[in-house]
Amino acid sequence: MTTESTQGRAGGPTVDGGGARVPDMVRAENVWKNYGNLDVLKGISLRVGRGEVLCLIGPSGSGKSTFLRCINHLEKVNAGRLWVDGELIGYRERGGALHEMHPKDAARQRRNIGMVFQQFNLFPHMTVLDNITCAPVLTTGAKKPQAQQRARELLDRVGLADKASAYPEQLSGGQQQRVAIARALALSPKLMLFDEPTSALDPELVGEVLDVMRDLADAGMTMVVVTHEMGFAREVADTVAFMDGGVVVEMGAPGDVIGNPQHGRTRAFLSKVL
Amino acid sequence: MSAVNVDAASPAPVAGAGGPHRIDAIPLRHPGRWTAAVVLIIAVALFLYGAATNPAYSWDYYAKYIFDQRISKAATVTLELTVLSMILAILVGVLMAVMRLSPNAVLRGVSWTYLWIFRGTPVYVQLVLWGLFATIYKSIRVGIPFGPTFFTITSADAISVFWLAVIGLGLNEAAYMAEIVRAGIISVNHGQIEAATALGLTWWQTMRHITLPQAMRIIIPPTGNEVISMLKTTSLVTAVPFTMDLYTRSRDISAETFTPIPLLLVASTWYLAFTSVLMVGQYFLEKHFAKGLRRAGAHG
Ligand SMILES: Nc1ncnc2c1ncn2[C@@H]1O[C@H](COP(=O)(O)OP(=O)(O)OP(=O)(O)O)[C@@H](O)[C@H]1O
Ligand SMILES: [Mg+2]
């Protein structure tokens, strides 16, 4: 568990129940990111253990999305290191020097990391089934019938078994987002990233998406979720991190960070969203 | 829900009338439209009467040549030129557009230079130069540079004027197609590319399976225009010089018979017939690529 503190724990891997040493699912060490003169991330360090759910909260522009996008190398980190399941993201370390990774290897790394976007980003020219089978067939060489079989199972899991042959635009926002989750799960990722998955939804559709995410967390998926849904964060998260101005201001158990914030900035933010 | 019932002043629907009252207003009159239509009909009638009775049009020649074997053969050749050069243009155009947007700076430079040259010079001049190809490059040597030669082809034997015309038209058009394809590609929402990248698709897989299919919706309407435009541009191949196309053939016949006007009308009729067919084809293509994108507007 990473609920205690970010500082002083940059060292080795955690010890699981059996005593074997397994790496954290996500480990960020002093991650910096800038766009030109604008420093967006100013030294983020945190860990997410296996099967844990980390919720990132914070005001607009605080760098939540940017950090999420760094985790699967959609953005290049300018300083610091990021590991997913013990593997350095975006670079290779050889002889003490960092080598930029070949795009093919970066693509391979991303297959272990599912991502769900605020705007769903389903492929509008493909049916729901093709949206889900697309990546397995193209990237892992899965056979189409098997991929479709698995896609149907995933659709069943998100409660959309009857929508396999629909096109995305024929679905409601909530249904589209559930398809997007199924699509991200099709590659059997170790880690799921969610960037405000319910922010574009009508209020009455938020619940159905959060239910799917809750099931996923219960099934043991490691998740990093950027969200403004404090109820969800309180209930599902193992850790909540409050970000502001490119740094993690406060991190800990949801009951502490949301229920009893220590920093003024956290209190000010929470008073606006709660 | 109560607000409606309480308001006693609001007119209740007439019981048993079977629905709302149809509005039965007297339509607005449009005297301007009628006047314009009458004037236009008179003008067109006068023109048609003049055309029918004016001996310069020589309608007997028109009737004689419209289905003449030489003309219909030339029409087929024009169609072949159009189709083949458009296929070449689309292939090279997609390649150039993709290169222009690739992360590789060398490929971007090559594409930029191609567009600069082929868009920056008149197609007529390009066709003349292609006609001189065999003069410029008398033979093509296949082998290792500065090393042994495997075999040599004489240019004039290897490539006919027909294919020079196809290459000349196609490569010129490719520069315009590249811009059309590029506009289509960059019109695709960036979130699509991001989602594909996050799924572990490579740059090329994203291009091939996500970006290009969605770009088609933007690419097809202007491409339809380009095909129609190409059909007419084939009349320039006389610059190569290639003389078997519809326009050049009609000119040649009229040079023998001294009847240029009916033969120009014959050629125009054929061009018009082809463009009409192309417009129908374009309609169905647009419908096909609007799949799953109904709201984006399939009709137009
Ligand atoms: N590609 C980019 N180029 C320049 N600046 C960027 C870029 N992407 C993000 N930024 C800037 O980085 C800062 C952090 O953006 P980010 O999207 O990470 O914030 P966020 O916490 O996710 O906010 P929100 O809650 O609004 O989504 C913002 O000031 C934003 O303007
Ligand atoms: Mg964001």
XYZ file of C-alpha atoms and ligand atoms in Angstrom:
606
model
C 0.000 0.000 0.000
C 1.185 3.472 -0.754
C -1.089 5.297 1.565
C 1.495 6.588 3.994
C 3.806 8.990 2.198
C 5.516 9.691 -1.091
C 8.799 10.725 0.426
C 11.464 8.318 1.548
C 10.078 5.395 -0.370
C 11.831 5.832 -3.681
C 13.805 2.673 -3.024
C 13.258 -0.976 -3.820
C 10.214 -3.018 -4.636
C 7.457 -3.836 -2.221
C 7.156 -7.217 -0.634
C 3.979 -9.113 -1.374
C 2.205 -11.606 0.858
C 4.333 -14.546 -0.228
C 7.505 -12.664 0.540
C 8.564 -12.492 -3.138
C 9.825 -9.133 -4.325
C 7.551 -7.743 -7.023
C 7.830 -4.257 -8.512
C 5.106 -1.688 -8.010
C 2.747 -1.412 -10.962
C 3.528 2.279 -11.370
C 6.526 4.045 -9.976
C 7.234 7.686 -10.750
C 10.395 9.340 -9.570
C 10.741 13.079 -9.766
C 8.899 13.368 -13.098
C 9.190 16.742 -14.822
C 7.409 17.849 -17.954
C 7.480 21.198 -19.663
C 5.993 22.696 -22.803
C 8.446 25.376 -23.823
C 8.828 27.640 -20.813
C 5.780 26.237 -19.082
C 6.586 23.645 -16.417
C 3.512 21.476 -16.212
C 4.856 18.716 -13.963
C 7.427 19.723 -11.364
C 8.773 16.556 -9.866
C 6.031 14.012 -9.360
C 6.991 10.988 -7.269
C 4.497 8.315 -6.399
C 3.826 4.600 -6.453
C 0.810 2.502 -7.239
C 0.945 -1.057 -5.995
C -0.547 -4.027 -7.800
C -4.325 -4.086 -7.700
C -4.472 -0.616 -6.210
C -6.597 2.289 -7.364
C -5.077 5.768 -7.341
C -7.410 8.707 -7.873
C -5.864 11.971 -9.033
C -7.832 15.063 -8.133
C -7.036 18.713 -8.517
C -8.009 21.942 -10.262
C -7.994 22.428 -14.019
C -4.520 22.860 -15.463
C -2.783 21.236 -12.507
C -1.189 18.610 -14.789
C -3.352 15.551 -14.057
C -3.898 14.622 -17.692
C -0.299 15.337 -18.536
C 0.927 12.973 -15.835
C -1.470 10.273 -16.997
C -0.249 10.675 -20.572
C 3.345 10.400 -19.415
C 2.604 7.011 -17.878
C 1.962 5.478 -21.315
C 4.471 7.707 -23.078
C 1.917 9.691 -25.068
C 4.024 12.546 -23.699
C 7.776 12.439 -23.264
C 9.037 13.015 -19.758
C 11.726 15.730 -19.604
C 13.318 14.620 -16.357
C 12.864 11.822 -13.867
C 11.855 8.240 -14.465
C 8.647 6.307 -14.810
C 8.315 2.560 -14.489
C 5.311 0.389 -15.187
C 5.572 -3.089 -13.736
C 9.289 -2.584 -13.287
C 9.882 -1.593 -16.896
C 11.230 1.871 -17.642
C 8.782 3.751 -19.861
C 9.929 5.288 -23.153
C 13.651 4.703 -22.678
C 16.160 1.944 -22.348
C 18.935 2.039 -19.832
C 22.184 0.633 -21.167
C 25.596 1.213 -19.690
C 24.360 3.993 -17.465
C 22.967 5.962 -20.405
C 19.350 6.403 -21.454
C 18.518 5.500 -25.029
C 15.393 6.684 -26.729
C 13.095 3.790 -27.397
C 12.143 2.660 -30.905
C 8.492 3.585 -31.622
C 7.696 -0.106 -32.078
C 8.900 -0.857 -28.554
C 6.973 2.095 -27.156
C 3.874 0.719 -28.908
C 4.542 -2.683 -27.341
C 4.773 -1.084 -23.885
C 1.464 0.699 -24.396
C -0.302 -2.593 -25.033
C 0.115 -3.353 -21.329
C -1.562 -0.079 -20.420
C -5.214 0.580 -21.259
C -6.396 4.164 -21.526
C -9.881 5.639 -21.391
C -10.467 9.218 -22.505
C -12.900 11.913 -21.517
C -14.205 12.098 -25.103
C -14.380 8.279 -25.526
C -12.499 8.477 -28.860
C -14.181 5.402 -30.300
C -13.447 4.833 -33.977
C -16.631 6.092 -35.661
C -16.127 4.149 -38.901
C -16.047 0.788 -37.143
C -18.742 -1.210 -35.404
C -18.499 -1.693 -31.662
C -17.098 -5.193 -32.215
C -14.458 -3.951 -34.664
C -13.492 -1.177 -32.260
C -12.685 -3.813 -29.668
C -11.009 -6.394 -31.927
C -8.995 -3.830 -33.889
C -5.997 -3.594 -31.563
C -5.664 -7.318 -30.692
C -5.880 -8.310 -34.358
C -3.458 -5.633 -35.545
C -0.917 -5.668 -32.750
C -0.812 -9.134 -31.228
C -1.742 -11.090 -34.318
C -4.802 -12.544 -32.616
C -7.074 -14.500 -34.937
C -10.296 -12.698 -35.753
C -12.759 -15.336 -34.430
C -10.939 -15.568 -31.092
C -10.694 -11.788 -30.819
C -14.414 -11.489 -31.520
C -15.202 -14.137 -28.942
C -13.206 -12.211 -26.359
C -14.792 -8.919 -27.458
C -18.249 -10.378 -26.866
C -17.224 -11.482 -23.397
C -15.961 -7.991 -22.638
C -19.135 -6.425 -24.003
C -21.105 -8.732 -21.754
C -18.982 -7.608 -18.847
C -19.790 -3.938 -19.468
C -23.449 -4.800 -20.045
C -23.583 -4.165 -23.781
C -23.782 -7.666 -25.240
C -26.528 -6.594 -27.641
C -24.597 -3.662 -29.155
C -21.834 -5.568 -30.934
C -22.885 -4.543 -34.428
C -23.902 -0.966 -33.629
C -21.821 2.022 -34.710
C -20.593 4.323 -31.918
C -22.823 7.223 -32.918
C -25.882 5.034 -32.353
C -24.984 4.708 -28.672
C -25.490 7.042 -25.727
C -22.446 8.659 -24.152
C -22.473 6.225 -21.251
C -22.659 3.259 -23.603
C -19.831 4.657 -25.718
C -17.638 5.044 -22.672
C -18.352 1.471 -21.601
C -17.373 0.281 -25.072
C -14.195 2.346 -24.755
C -13.429 0.536 -21.499
C -14.037 -2.824 -23.159
C -11.763 -1.772 -26.011
C -8.992 -0.866 -23.576
C -9.427 -4.201 -21.793
C -9.176 -6.224 -25.012
C -5.391 -6.307 -24.808
C -5.542 -7.614 -21.220
C -3.596 -4.663 -19.816
C -1.902 -4.748 -16.424
C -2.823 -1.156 -15.764
C -5.764 1.037 -16.706
C -5.609 4.821 -16.990
C -8.812 6.867 -16.916
C -8.798 10.572 -17.773
C -12.024 12.079 -16.447
C -14.078 9.216 -17.902
C -17.409 10.656 -16.786
C -16.867 14.384 -17.313
C -18.446 14.440 -20.769
C -21.519 12.508 -19.669
C -25.000 13.631 -18.771
C -25.440 13.246 -15.002
C -27.847 10.316 -15.301
C -25.268 8.336 -17.329
C -22.355 8.770 -14.933
C -23.437 5.929 -12.660
C -23.344 3.186 -15.288
C -19.730 4.002 -16.168
C -18.625 4.252 -12.534
C -20.283 0.868 -11.881
C -18.150 -0.742 -14.584
C -15.025 0.881 -13.149
C -15.919 -0.245 -9.650
C -16.332 -3.843 -10.890
C -12.970 -3.585 -12.564
C -11.318 -2.383 -9.353
C -13.021 -5.162 -7.400
C -11.646 -7.673 -9.892
C -8.157 -6.513 -8.934
C -7.246 -4.218 -11.835
C -4.624 -1.584 -11.066
C -6.082 1.784 -11.992
C -5.046 5.426 -12.108
C -8.139 7.587 -12.370
C -8.314 11.319 -12.907
C -11.748 12.262 -11.655
C -13.951 14.896 -10.106
C -16.283 12.232 -8.697
C -15.381 12.494 -5.010
C -17.916 9.852 -4.033
C -16.218 7.356 -6.335
C -12.747 8.328 -5.108
C -13.790 7.913 -1.484
C -15.356 4.547 -2.084
C -13.053 2.882 -4.601
C -9.623 4.501 -4.296
C -6.892 3.078 -2.123
C -4.991 6.323 -2.487
C -6.031 9.822 -3.441
C -3.475 12.313 -4.676
C -4.316 16.000 -4.816
C -2.343 17.813 -7.512
C -1.967 21.539 -7.949
C 0.503 23.534 -10.020
C 2.330 20.457 -11.264
C 3.084 18.921 -7.868
C 1.393 16.399 -5.632
C 0.328 18.556 -2.717
C -1.176 15.855 -0.608
C -1.537 12.125 -0.929
C -3.004 9.455 1.244
C -6.047 7.384 2.047
C -9.273 8.913 0.677
C -10.638 9.300 4.158
C -7.663 11.489 5.019
C -7.199 13.531 1.861
C -10.884 14.099 1.122
C -12.229 13.713 4.657
C -9.551 15.551 6.584
C -7.282 17.545 4.239
C -4.123 18.970 5.802
C -3.243 21.592 3.217
C -5.022 24.855 2.576
C -4.953 24.327 -1.177
C -6.609 20.929 -0.820
C -9.278 22.378 1.457
C -9.918 25.254 -0.950
C -10.293 22.848 -3.875
C -12.526 20.419 -2.029
C -14.793 23.172 -0.777
C -15.511 23.986 -4.418
C -16.199 20.463 -5.690
C -17.922 18.862 -2.719
C -48.058 19.283 -14.982
C -50.755 21.298 -13.304
C -49.925 24.544 -15.048
C -51.666 23.500 -18.256
C -54.899 22.485 -16.581
C -55.191 25.561 -14.405
C -54.880 27.961 -17.320
C -58.536 28.195 -18.308
C -57.842 30.792 -20.987
C -55.749 28.503 -23.153
C -57.813 27.095 -26.022
C -58.535 23.436 -25.395
C -58.110 21.090 -28.350
C -61.412 20.504 -30.146
C -62.769 17.190 -28.918
C -63.126 14.567 -31.601
C -61.314 16.654 -34.219
C -58.659 13.947 -34.389
C -55.576 16.057 -33.776
C -54.462 19.651 -34.149
C -56.039 22.149 -36.572
C -54.130 22.190 -39.817
C -52.985 25.701 -40.727
C -54.775 26.687 -43.907
C -53.079 29.937 -44.886
C -53.017 31.446 -48.372
C -49.498 30.868 -49.786
C -47.229 33.832 -50.348
C -47.078 34.870 -54.017
C -43.726 35.007 -55.832
C -44.268 37.271 -58.854
C -40.497 37.774 -59.284
C -39.866 34.071 -59.784
C -42.565 33.783 -62.406
C -41.290 36.759 -64.365
C -37.740 35.401 -64.296
C -38.907 31.950 -65.409
C -40.896 33.348 -68.344
C -37.991 35.527 -69.506
C -35.620 32.586 -69.270
C -37.914 30.201 -71.162
C -38.278 32.705 -73.989
C -34.501 33.236 -74.174
C -33.771 29.489 -74.222
C -36.452 28.885 -76.861
C -34.973 31.588 -79.070
C -31.498 30.130 -78.697
C -32.679 26.592 -79.490
C -34.611 27.840 -82.534
C -31.527 29.712 -83.700
C -29.316 26.703 -83.133
C -31.675 24.396 -84.979
C -31.992 26.639 -87.987
C -28.434 28.052 -88.097
C -26.562 26.096 -90.803
C -23.236 26.699 -88.999
C -24.154 24.004 -86.474
C -24.562 21.449 -89.302
C -26.728 19.091 -87.289
C -26.590 16.547 -90.118
C -22.832 16.242 -89.498
C -23.432 16.042 -85.765
C -25.813 13.121 -86.306
C -23.373 11.501 -88.696
C -20.373 11.631 -86.370
C -21.825 11.267 -82.885
C -21.574 7.462 -83.084
C -18.767 7.322 -85.650
C -16.381 4.438 -84.934
C -13.331 6.689 -84.800
C -15.064 8.951 -82.294
C -16.247 6.174 -80.015
C -12.773 4.598 -80.147
C -11.262 7.965 -79.192
C -13.792 8.308 -76.395
C -12.633 4.947 -75.040
C -9.025 6.082 -75.200
C -9.894 9.276 -73.318
C -11.612 7.209 -70.673
C -8.559 4.951 -70.370
C -6.269 7.955 -70.058
C -8.500 9.381 -67.335
C -8.800 6.186 -65.320
C -5.141 5.187 -65.545
C -3.736 8.621 -64.802
C -6.145 9.064 -61.876
C -5.101 5.701 -60.427
C -1.476 6.785 -60.688
C -2.349 10.207 -59.233
C -4.194 8.740 -56.253
C -1.436 6.244 -55.455
C 1.339 8.814 -55.702
C -0.857 11.450 -54.051
C -1.578 9.291 -50.984
C 2.114 8.419 -50.791
C 3.120 12.086 -50.956
C 0.503 13.127 -48.383
C 1.546 10.397 -45.967
C 5.216 11.297 -46.481
C 4.418 14.956 -45.898
C 2.909 14.095 -42.507
C 5.439 11.450 -41.512
C 7.812 11.978 -38.603
C 10.722 11.446 -41.022
C 12.156 14.821 -42.095
C 13.756 13.422 -45.279
C 10.423 12.042 -46.501
C 8.737 15.347 -45.680
C 11.357 17.182 -47.728
C 10.953 14.876 -50.721
C 7.198 15.333 -50.656
C 7.469 19.097 -50.350
C 9.850 19.286 -53.315
C 7.591 17.077 -55.422
C 4.621 19.348 -54.812
C 6.702 22.441 -55.418
C 7.800 21.255 -58.865
C 4.654 19.567 -60.131
C 2.240 22.236 -58.936
C 4.531 25.067 -59.866
C 4.799 24.308 -63.596
C 2.018 24.122 -66.209
C 0.741 20.650 -67.028
C 1.071 21.444 -70.720
C 4.798 22.085 -70.328
C 5.154 18.901 -68.287
C 3.432 16.911 -71.032
C 5.773 18.328 -73.677
C 8.755 17.385 -71.506
C 7.443 13.837 -71.046
C 7.124 13.677 -74.831
C 10.838 14.488 -75.003
C 11.687 11.766 -72.484
C 13.132 9.452 -75.127
C 15.210 12.324 -76.469
C 16.588 13.229 -73.068
C 17.161 9.667 -71.866
C 17.950 7.703 -74.998
C 18.400 4.475 -73.117
C 17.812 3.158 -69.647
C 20.669 1.138 -68.201
C 19.800 -1.342 -65.498
C 22.745 -2.301 -63.314
C 24.887 -1.234 -60.414
C 25.903 2.454 -60.442
C 29.542 2.737 -61.648
C 29.494 -1.063 -61.886
C 28.363 -3.652 -64.416
C 25.270 -3.193 -66.579
C 22.765 -6.040 -66.624
C 20.732 -4.856 -69.600
C 19.880 -1.708 -71.498
C 16.477 -0.586 -72.765
C 16.012 1.881 -75.551
C 13.569 4.441 -74.203
C 11.667 4.983 -77.413
C 10.911 1.240 -77.696
C 10.104 0.711 -74.043
C 7.507 3.332 -73.506
C 4.715 4.416 -75.831
C 3.334 7.919 -76.104
C 0.134 6.646 -74.503
C 1.977 5.711 -71.318
C 3.985 8.922 -71.407
C 0.668 10.754 -71.484
C -0.617 8.695 -68.537
C 2.558 9.378 -66.552
C 2.542 13.067 -67.426
C -1.091 13.547 -66.448
C -0.879 11.268 -63.411
C 2.232 12.736 -61.828
C 0.962 16.269 -62.272
C -2.400 15.384 -60.770
C -0.690 13.546 -57.903
C 0.515 16.877 -56.546
C -3.068 18.110 -56.270
C -4.287 14.776 -54.900
C -1.577 14.935 -52.242
C -3.012 18.200 -50.954
C -6.547 16.812 -50.977
C -5.469 13.689 -49.102
C -3.451 15.745 -46.638
C -6.435 17.983 -45.919
C -8.486 14.836 -45.322
C -5.922 13.359 -42.972
C -5.500 16.460 -40.854
C -9.279 16.829 -40.597
C -9.413 13.638 -38.522
C -9.853 14.412 -34.834
C -6.579 14.159 -32.955
C -8.262 12.100 -30.249
C -8.593 9.286 -32.800
C -4.856 9.140 -33.344
C -4.236 9.357 -29.631
C -6.637 6.492 -28.907
C -4.988 4.343 -31.577
C -1.534 5.154 -30.239
C -2.630 4.321 -26.706
C -3.850 0.945 -27.995
C -0.336 0.204 -29.170
C -0.905 0.698 -32.888
C 2.170 1.896 -34.771
C 2.216 5.120 -36.754
C 1.556 3.307 -40.013
C -1.186 1.069 -38.574
C -2.906 4.166 -37.233
C -2.623 5.844 -40.608
C -3.869 2.823 -42.523
C -6.730 1.666 -40.280
C -7.850 4.758 -38.382
C -6.854 7.965 -40.107
C -7.111 7.244 -43.835
C -10.553 5.545 -43.695
C -11.954 8.518 -41.808
C -10.189 10.942 -44.110
C -11.944 9.337 -47.106
C -15.140 11.188 -46.298
C -13.305 14.486 -46.783
C -11.182 13.206 -49.671
C -13.867 11.806 -51.975
C -15.901 14.876 -52.967
C -12.907 16.898 -54.215
C -11.450 13.744 -55.798
C -14.660 13.407 -57.795
C -14.051 16.907 -59.071
C -10.475 15.996 -59.925
C -11.605 12.982 -61.979
C -14.008 15.152 -63.923
C -11.310 17.751 -64.351
C -8.857 15.055 -65.485
C -11.321 13.804 -68.094
C -11.168 17.234 -69.676
C -7.443 17.775 -69.116
C -6.753 14.683 -71.244
C -7.499 16.943 -74.213
C -4.006 18.424 -73.632
C -2.174 15.170 -74.404
C -1.694 16.405 -77.937
C 1.314 18.149 -76.345
C 3.112 14.801 -75.858
C 2.118 14.392 -78.772
C -0.554 11.762 -78.379
C -3.387 12.062 -80.871
C -5.846 9.256 -80.238
C -7.923 11.021 -77.547
C -11.416 12.362 -78.050
C -10.611 16.022 -78.573
C -7.572 15.579 -80.846
C -9.389 12.945 -82.891
C -12.430 15.202 -83.441
C -10.140 18.041 -84.484
C -8.371 15.740 -86.940
C -11.635 14.595 -88.482
C -12.954 18.127 -88.739
C -9.714 19.171 -90.437
C -10.578 16.726 -93.213
C -14.264 17.578 -93.476
C -14.024 21.328 -92.714
C -16.831 20.998 -90.154
C -15.270 22.053 -86.829
C -18.462 23.102 -85.051
C -20.487 19.870 -85.226
C -17.406 17.839 -84.280
C -16.728 20.025 -81.262
C -20.342 19.466 -80.269
C -19.878 15.728 -80.770
C -16.813 15.727 -78.494
C -18.619 17.867 -75.910
C -21.555 15.461 -75.877
C -19.244 12.558 -75.091
C -17.391 14.484 -72.366
C -20.728 15.468 -70.863
C -21.993 11.880 -70.949
C -18.870 10.648 -69.130
C -18.957 13.347 -66.462
C -22.614 12.527 -65.805
C -21.744 8.882 -65.190
C -18.869 9.937 -62.913
C -21.187 12.098 -60.845
C -23.447 9.111 -60.205
C -20.449 7.006 -59.178
C -19.282 9.721 -56.804
C -22.676 9.763 -55.100
C -22.465 6.061 -54.256
C -18.835 6.253 -53.106
C -19.689 9.095 -50.732
C -22.551 7.073 -49.343
C -20.259 4.115 -48.733
C -17.650 6.079 -46.802
C -20.248 7.892 -44.705
C -20.802 4.592 -42.865
C -21.130 5.228 -39.140
C -20.848 8.955 -39.787
C -24.427 9.765 -40.740
C -24.596 12.999 -38.825
C -21.513 14.265 -40.557
C -23.633 14.529 -43.705
C -23.536 11.952 -46.467
C -25.545 13.863 -48.997
C -24.489 16.803 -51.052
N 0.392 20.107 -25.787
C 0.481 21.137 -24.924
N 1.173 22.244 -25.261
C 1.262 23.278 -24.396
N 0.707 23.313 -23.186
C -0.004 22.243 -22.791
C -0.163 21.100 -23.642
N -0.906 20.201 -22.982
C -1.213 20.733 -21.791
N -0.669 21.961 -21.677
C -0.765 22.833 -20.484
O -0.350 22.090 -19.390
C -1.107 22.432 -18.245
C -1.659 21.182 -17.592
O -2.562 20.572 -18.464
P -3.357 19.252 -18.100
O -4.223 18.940 -19.269
O -2.415 18.211 -17.658
O -4.245 19.725 -16.867
P -5.389 18.941 -16.119
O -5.016 18.908 -14.692
O -5.662 17.653 -16.786
O -6.624 19.918 -16.284
P -8.148 19.594 -16.595
O -8.796 19.275 -15.290
O -8.659 20.864 -17.178
O -8.192 18.469 -17.564
C -2.170 23.404 -18.699
O -1.753 24.699 -18.339
C -2.174 23.252 -20.181
O -2.490 24.470 -20.798
Mg -7.254 16.893 -17.990
